[in-house]
PDB file of C-alpha atoms in Angstrom:
ATOM      1  CA  MET A   1      76.266 115.145  95.362  1.00 60.00           C
ATOM      2  CA  ALA A   2      74.472 114.573  92.060  1.00 70.00           C
ATOM      3  CA  ASN A   3      75.204 111.259  90.355  1.00 76.00           C
ATOM      4  CA  ASN A   4      76.140 113.096  87.155  1.00 74.00           C
ATOM      5  CA  SER A   5      79.038 114.721  89.018  1.00 81.00           C
ATOM      6  CA  LEU A   6      82.295 114.714  87.072  1.00 83.00           C
ATOM      7  CA  LEU A   7      83.805 112.834  90.023  1.00 86.00           C
ATOM      8  CA  ASN A   8      81.567 109.880  89.162  1.00 90.00           C
ATOM      9  CA  THR A   9      83.770 107.990  86.705  1.00 93.00           C
ATOM     10  CA  PRO A  10      84.003 104.317  85.730  1.00 95.00           C
ATOM     11  CA  VAL A  11      87.509 104.283  87.205  1.00 94.00           C
ATOM     12  CA  VAL A  12      86.088 104.882  90.687  1.00 94.00           C
ATOM     13  CA  TRP A  13      83.862 101.810  90.406  1.00 96.00           C
ATOM     14  CA  VAL A  14      86.492  99.494  88.920  1.00 96.00           C
ATOM     15  CA  ASN A  15      88.950 100.510  91.659  1.00 93.00           C
ATOM     16  CA  LYS A  16      86.391  99.942  94.420  1.00 93.00           C
ATOM     17  CA  TYR A  17      85.479  96.551  92.955  1.00 95.00           C
ATOM     18  CA  LEU A  18      89.124  95.468  92.858  1.00 93.00           C
ATOM     19  CA  GLN A  19      89.746  96.762  96.385  1.00 89.00           C
ATOM     20  CA  ALA A  20      86.844  94.704  97.708  1.00 91.00           C
ATOM     21  CA  LYS A  21      87.766  91.524  95.860  1.00 91.00           C
ATOM     22  CA  LEU A  22      91.502  91.684  96.586  1.00 88.00           C
ATOM     23  CA  SER A  23      90.824  92.095 100.302  1.00 83.00           C
ATOM     24  CA  VAL A  24      89.703  88.438 100.247  1.00 80.00           C
ATOM     25  CA  LEU A  25      93.380  87.534  99.796  1.00 76.00           C
ATOM     26  CA  GLY A  26      94.012  88.787 103.320  1.00 69.00           C
ATOM     27  CA  PHE A  27      95.400  92.230 102.471  1.00 67.00           C
ATOM     28  CA  ALA A  28      94.130  95.336 104.191  1.00 65.00           C
ATOM     29  CA  THR A  29      92.323  97.781 101.902  1.00 66.00           C
ATOM     30  CA  ILE A  30      94.688  98.327  98.976  1.00 75.00           C
ATOM     31  CA  PRO A  31      95.148 102.045  98.273  1.00 74.00           C
ATOM     32  CA  PHE A  32      94.781 103.138  94.634  1.00 76.00           C
ATOM     33  CA  PHE A  33      96.487 106.395  93.631  1.00 74.00           C
ATOM     34  CA  PRO A  34      96.275 108.192  90.280  1.00 76.00           C
ATOM     35  CA  THR A  35      99.696 108.548  88.710  1.00 68.00           C
ATOM     36  CA  SER A  36     101.257 111.928  89.453  1.00 60.00           C
ATOM     37  CA  PRO A  37     104.725 113.439  88.948  1.00 49.00           C
ATOM     38  CA  SER A  38     107.005 112.327  91.763  1.00 53.00           C
ATOM     39  CA  THR A  39     110.500 111.125  92.466  1.00 50.00           C
ATOM     40  CA  ILE A  40     111.181 107.473  93.158  1.00 50.00           C
ATOM     41  CA  GLU A  41     112.304 108.362  96.667  1.00 56.00           C
ATOM     42  CA  SER A  42     109.098 110.196  97.532  1.00 58.00           C
ATOM     43  CA  LEU A  43     106.989 107.422  96.000  1.00 56.00           C
ATOM     44  CA  THR A  44     108.542 104.779  98.223  1.00 56.00           C
ATOM     45  CA  GLN A  45     107.645 106.774 101.328  1.00 61.00           C
ATOM     46  CA  THR A  46     103.933 106.218 100.588  1.00 59.00           C
ATOM     47  CA  PHE A  47     104.196 102.434 100.371  1.00 60.00           C
ATOM     48  CA  PRO A  48     102.265 100.582 103.089  1.00 57.00           C
ATOM     49  CA  SER A  49     104.522  98.547 105.330  1.00 58.00           C
ATOM     50  CA  GLY A  50     104.147  94.865 104.515  1.00 57.00           C
ATOM     51  CA  GLY A  51     101.237  95.478 102.159  1.00 70.00           C
ATOM     52  CA  ILE A  52     100.160  96.259  98.603  1.00 79.00           C
ATOM     53  CA  MET A  53      99.497  99.538  96.838  1.00 80.00           C
ATOM     54  CA  ALA A  54      98.609 100.509  93.281  1.00 84.00           C
ATOM     55  CA  THR A  55      98.914 103.498  90.997  1.00 84.00           C
ATOM     56  CA  TYR A  56      96.860 103.842  87.846  1.00 89.00           C
ATOM     57  CA  ASP A  57      96.477 105.818  84.628  1.00 91.00           C
ATOM     58  CA  ARG A  58      93.168 106.231  82.820  1.00 92.00           C
ATOM     59  CA  MET A  59      93.452 106.089  79.033  1.00 92.00           C
ATOM     60  CA  PHE A  60      90.705 106.794  76.500  1.00 91.00           C
ATOM     61  CA  LYS A  61      90.684 104.562  73.429  1.00 88.00           C
ATOM     62  CA  MET A  62      89.467 105.245  69.926  1.00 84.00           C
ATOM     63  CA  SER A  63      86.025 103.692  69.588  1.00 79.00           C
ATOM     64  CA  ARG A  64      85.783 100.598  67.402  1.00 76.00           C
ATOM     65  CA  SER A  65      82.226 101.520  66.473  1.00 78.00           C
ATOM     66  CA  SER A  66      80.513 104.510  64.880  1.00 80.00           C
ATOM     67  CA  PHE A  67      77.947 104.440  67.706  1.00 82.00           C
ATOM     68  CA  PRO A  68      79.105 107.314  69.940  1.00 81.00           C
ATOM     69  CA  HIS A  69      77.673 106.171  73.271  1.00 84.00           C
ATOM     70  CA  ILE A  70      79.755 103.019  73.737  1.00 88.00           C
ATOM     71  CA  LYS A  71      82.933 104.199  75.452  1.00 91.00           C
ATOM     72  CA  CYS A  72      86.220 102.288  75.232  1.00 93.00           C
ATOM     73  CA  GLU A  73      88.887 102.809  77.877  1.00 95.00           C
ATOM     74  CA  GLN A  74      91.950 101.245  79.440  1.00 95.00           C
ATOM     75  CA  LEU A  75      93.312 101.336  82.966  1.00 94.00           C
ATOM     76  CA  LEU A  76      97.057 100.875  83.345  1.00 91.00           C
ATOM     77  CA  TYR A  77      97.828  99.628  86.847  1.00 89.00           C
ATOM     78  CA  TYR A  78     101.173  99.383  88.587  1.00 85.00           C
ATOM     79  CA  PHE A  79     100.847  97.104  91.620  1.00 84.00           C
ATOM     80  CA  TYR A  80     103.634  97.216  94.211  1.00 80.00           C
ATOM     81  CA  ALA A  81     104.422  94.984  97.187  1.00 78.00           C
ATOM     82  CA  THR A  82     106.933  95.602  99.970  1.00 71.00           C
ATOM     83  CA  ALA A  83     109.850  93.276 100.586  1.00 58.00           C
ATOM     84  CA  GLU A  84     108.294  90.638 102.818  1.00 71.00           C
ATOM     85  CA  ASN A  85     106.679  87.999 100.577  1.00 75.00           C
ATOM     86  CA  SER A  86     106.662  90.508  97.701  1.00 78.00           C
ATOM     87  CA  ILE A  87     106.891  87.858  94.961  1.00 80.00           C
ATOM     88  CA  THR A  88     104.166  85.697  96.500  1.00 82.00           C
ATOM     89  CA  ASN A  89     101.929  88.733  96.940  1.00 82.00           C
ATOM     90  CA  MET A  90     102.469  89.858  93.348  1.00 83.00           C
ATOM     91  CA  VAL A  91     101.631  86.397  91.996  1.00 85.00           C
ATOM     92  CA  GLN A  92      98.426  86.351  94.046  1.00 87.00           C
ATOM     93  CA  VAL A  93      97.341  89.855  93.058  1.00 87.00           C
ATOM     94  CA  THR A  94      98.098  89.297  89.366  1.00 88.00           C
ATOM     95  CA  GLU A  95      96.237  86.004  89.251  1.00 91.00           C
ATOM     96  CA  ALA A  96      93.257  87.467  91.149  1.00 91.00           C
ATOM     97  CA  VAL A  97      92.912  90.405  88.738  1.00 92.00           C
ATOM     98  CA  HIS A  98      93.288  88.026  85.800  1.00 93.00           C
ATOM     99  CA  ARG A  99      90.556  85.701  87.054  1.00 94.00           C
ATOM    100  CA  LEU A 100      88.201  88.515  88.042  1.00 95.00           C
ATOM    101  CA  LEU A 101      88.359  90.717  84.954  1.00 96.00           C
ATOM    102  CA  ASN A 102      89.578  88.607  82.029  1.00 96.00           C
ATOM    103  CA  ARG A 103      86.281  86.869  81.267  1.00 95.00           C
ATOM    104  CA  GLY A 104      84.728  89.352  78.861  1.00 96.00           C
ATOM    105  CA  ASP A 105      81.014  89.920  79.333  1.00 96.00           C
ATOM    106  CA  GLU A 106      80.895  87.476  82.271  1.00 97.00           C
ATOM    107  CA  SER A 107      83.181  89.783  84.245  1.00 97.00           C
ATOM    108  CA  ALA A 108      81.032  92.746  83.209  1.00 97.00           C
ATOM    109  CA  VAL A 109      77.882  91.037  84.544  1.00 97.00           C
ATOM    110  CA  GLU A 110      79.579  90.472  87.900  1.00 97.00           C
ATOM    111  CA  VAL A 111      80.897  94.049  88.133  1.00 97.00           C
ATOM    112  CA  ASN A 112      77.490  95.498  87.215  1.00 97.00           C
ATOM    113  CA  ASP A 113      75.778  93.328  89.829  1.00 96.00           C
ATOM    114  CA  TRP A 114      78.299  94.330  92.507  1.00 96.00           C
ATOM    115  CA  CYS A 115      77.975  98.057  91.717  1.00 95.00           C
ATOM    116  CA  SER A 116      74.165  97.945  91.736  1.00 93.00           C
ATOM    117  CA  ASN A 117      74.146  97.296  95.493  1.00 95.00           C
ATOM    118  CA  ARG A 118      76.651  99.964  96.471  1.00 94.00           C
ATOM    119  CA  ARG A 119      77.253 103.708  96.649  1.00 93.00           C
ATOM    120  CA  VAL A 120      80.658 105.387  96.614  1.00 92.00           C
ATOM    121  CA  ASN A 121      81.533 108.026  99.181  1.00 91.00           C
ATOM    122  CA  VAL A 122      83.749 110.693  97.582  1.00 87.00           C
ATOM    123  CA  GLY A 123      83.568 112.873 100.687  1.00 85.00           C
ATOM    124  CA  THR A 124      84.737 112.134 104.216  1.00 86.00           C
ATOM    125  CA  GLU A 125      83.332 109.888 106.932  1.00 86.00           C
ATOM    126  CA  GLN A 126      82.050 112.987 108.737  1.00 89.00           C
ATOM    127  CA  GLN A 127      80.612 114.679 105.612  1.00 89.00           C
ATOM    128  CA  GLN A 128      79.630 112.073 103.078  1.00 88.00           C
ATOM    129  CA  ASP A 129      79.096 112.712  99.355  1.00 87.00           C
ATOM    130  CA  LEU A 130      77.462 109.569  97.986  1.00 90.00           C
ATOM    131  CA  LEU A 131      77.343 108.528  94.333  1.00 90.00           C
ATOM    132  CA  ASP A 132      75.330 105.798  92.633  1.00 92.00           C
ATOM    133  CA  ASN A 133      76.744 103.862  89.723  1.00 93.00           C
ATOM    134  CA  ILE A 134      75.652 105.296  86.341  1.00 92.00           C
ATOM    135  CA  PHE A 135      77.836 103.015  84.208  1.00 94.00           C
ATOM    136  CA  TYR A 136      76.839  99.789  82.485  1.00 95.00           C
ATOM    137  CA  PHE A 137      79.919  97.712  81.697  1.00 97.00           C
ATOM    138  CA  HIS A 138      79.865  95.528  78.588  1.00 96.00           C
ATOM    139  CA  ASP A 139      83.202  93.751  78.509  1.00 96.00           C
ATOM    140  CA  PHE A 140      86.533  93.412  80.334  1.00 97.00           C
ATOM    141  CA  LYS A 141      89.928  92.145  79.188  1.00 96.00           C
ATOM    142  CA  VAL A 142      93.237  91.902  81.059  1.00 95.00           C
ATOM    143  CA  TYR A 143      96.655  91.813  79.408  1.00 89.00           C
ATOM    144  CA  GLN A 144     100.265  92.980  79.543  1.00 83.00           C
ATOM    145  CA  LEU A 145     102.388  94.473  76.793  1.00 69.00           C
ATOM    146  CA  GLU A 146     105.911  94.108  78.079  1.00 63.00           C
ATOM    147  CA  GLU A 147     107.504  92.677  81.213  1.00 56.00           C
ATOM    148  CA  THR A 148     105.319  90.627  83.502  1.00 50.00           C
ATOM    149  CA  ARG A 149     107.038  91.241  86.801  1.00 48.00           C
ATOM    150  CA  ASP A 150     109.905  93.432  87.961  1.00 50.00           C
ATOM    151  CA  ILE A 151     111.993  93.389  91.095  1.00 47.00           C
ATOM    152  CA  ILE A 152     112.432  97.069  91.780  1.00 51.00           C
ATOM    153  CA  ASP A 153     115.376  98.339  93.804  1.00 49.00           C
ATOM    154  CA  PHE A 154     114.786 101.973  94.702  1.00 46.00           C
ATOM    155  CA  GLY A 155     118.198 102.444  96.299  1.00 44.00           C
ATOM    156  CA  THR A 156     116.661 102.165  99.732  1.00 48.00           C
ATOM    157  CA  ALA A 157     116.989  99.518 102.421  1.00 41.00           C
ATOM    158  CA  ARG A 158     113.952  97.757 100.975  1.00 51.00           C
ATOM    159  CA  THR A 159     113.291  95.966  97.719  1.00 51.00           C
ATOM    160  CA  TYR A 160     109.864  95.909  96.114  1.00 62.00           C
ATOM    161  CA  GLY A 161     108.002  93.624  93.771  1.00 68.00           C
ATOM    162  CA  GLY A 162     106.079  95.319  90.999  1.00 73.00           C
ATOM    163  CA  ASN A 163     103.674  94.282  88.277  1.00 80.00           C
ATOM    164  CA  LYS A 164     102.104  96.172  85.392  1.00 86.00           C
ATOM    165  CA  ILE A 165      98.567  95.186  84.331  1.00 91.00           C
ATOM    166  CA  ILE A 166      96.286  96.703  81.669  1.00 93.00           C
ATOM    167  CA  ILE A 167      92.514  96.406  81.991  1.00 96.00           C
ATOM    168  CA  ASP A 168      90.538  97.090  78.817  1.00 96.00           C
ATOM    169  CA  PHE A 169      86.787  97.732  79.146  1.00 96.00           C
ATOM    170  CA  ASP A 170      83.717  99.031  77.302  1.00 95.00           C
ATOM    171  CA  TYR A 171      80.686 100.703  78.879  1.00 94.00           C
ATOM    172  CA  HIS A 172      77.877 103.167  78.372  1.00 91.00           C
ATOM    173  CA  ILE A 173      76.396 105.740  80.728  1.00 89.00           C
ATOM    174  CA  VAL A 174      72.824 105.478  81.997  1.00 85.00           C
ATOM    175  CA  PRO A 175      70.847 107.997  84.052  1.00 69.00           C
ATOM    176  CA  SER A 176      70.316 107.102  87.687  1.00 57.00           C
ATOM    177  CA  GLY A 177      66.832 106.602  89.056  1.00 56.00           C
ATOM    178  CA  ASP A 178      63.885 104.765  87.540  1.00 46.00           C
ATOM    179  CA  ASP A 179      64.244 106.103  83.984  1.00 46.00           C
ATOM    180  CA  LYS A 180      66.945 103.806  82.616  1.00 48.00           C
ATOM    181  CA  ASP A 181      68.320 104.511  79.164  1.00 45.00           C
ATOM    182  CA  THR A 182      70.969 103.026  76.889  1.00 40.00           C
ATOM    183  CA  THR A 183      72.387 106.347  75.762  1.00 43.00           C
ATOM    184  CA  THR A 184      74.579 108.935  77.393  1.00 54.00           C
ATOM    185  CA  TYR A 185      72.641 110.947  79.940  1.00 49.00           C
ATOM    186  CA  SER A 186      72.762 114.649  79.021  1.00 57.00           C
ATOM    187  CA  ASP A 187      70.704 117.723  79.843  1.00 63.00           C
ATOM    188  CA  TRP A 188      71.912 119.590  76.745  1.00 67.00           C
ATOM    189  CA  SER A 189      69.395 121.591  74.732  1.00 77.00           C
ATOM    190  CA  PRO A 190      69.842 124.127  71.905  1.00 84.00           C
ATOM    191  CA  GLU A 191      70.333 127.754  72.885  1.00 85.00           C
ATOM    192  CA  ALA A 192      67.744 130.342  71.912  1.00 89.00           C
ATOM    193  CA  LYS A 193      68.782 131.887  68.593  1.00 90.00           C
ATOM    194  CA  LEU A 194      70.063 135.454  68.831  1.00 89.00           C
ATOM    195  CA  THR A 195      70.356 137.914  65.975  1.00 89.00           C
ATOM    196  CA  GLY A 196      72.246 141.126  65.226  1.00 88.00           C
ATOM    197  CA  ASN A 197      73.280 143.160  68.246  1.00 89.00           C
ATOM    198  CA  ASN A 198      71.715 140.619  70.587  1.00 90.00           C
ATOM    199  CA  LYS A 199      74.474 138.074  69.885  1.00 88.00           C
ATOM    200  CA  ILE A 200      76.947 137.416  72.691  1.00 87.00           C
ATOM    201  CA  ILE A 201      80.371 138.987  72.236  1.00 88.00           C
ATOM    202  CA  ILE A 202      83.277 136.706  73.093  1.00 88.00           C
TER     203      ILE A 202
END
């Protein structure tokens, strides 16, 4: 698959980085799911037994600069832990994310270095579709707007710990390969000018 595939997003790389780093805490690979419409009951059925999972929303921010190629985004994460040691697990996960990604450009340097040595498989183990990183991260911040930790009772036999974390980051896109650039990679070119009856009818 071409690296300029629309499946190659900065979210993929941030998620993979967090999965790798959080596994050091002793958790199995933490699944990350994009937020989708669901009932609370159906959501709880997907929770790993005795582990951690996360859902996320990608949010585009208004750029703070007139330069169009620096992109500003946020990732809103909801981390969940099942009943056993749920509070301890949430404290560990929250502190790990805070320490990893709340150091501005220092965090960005570490994420860029980590991504440079890896490819993401967006296919299957049998039929791989591999992507290289085409994003250069500038800055990361971590914060919360409202509650820091909830104990969530879903009306089931189990109780869950939950935590909401926002990751704010800036980046630009670079072409893959040897020809590195600091602007957005694009193959756009002007169309040939048509006149009169030769113009396309839409």
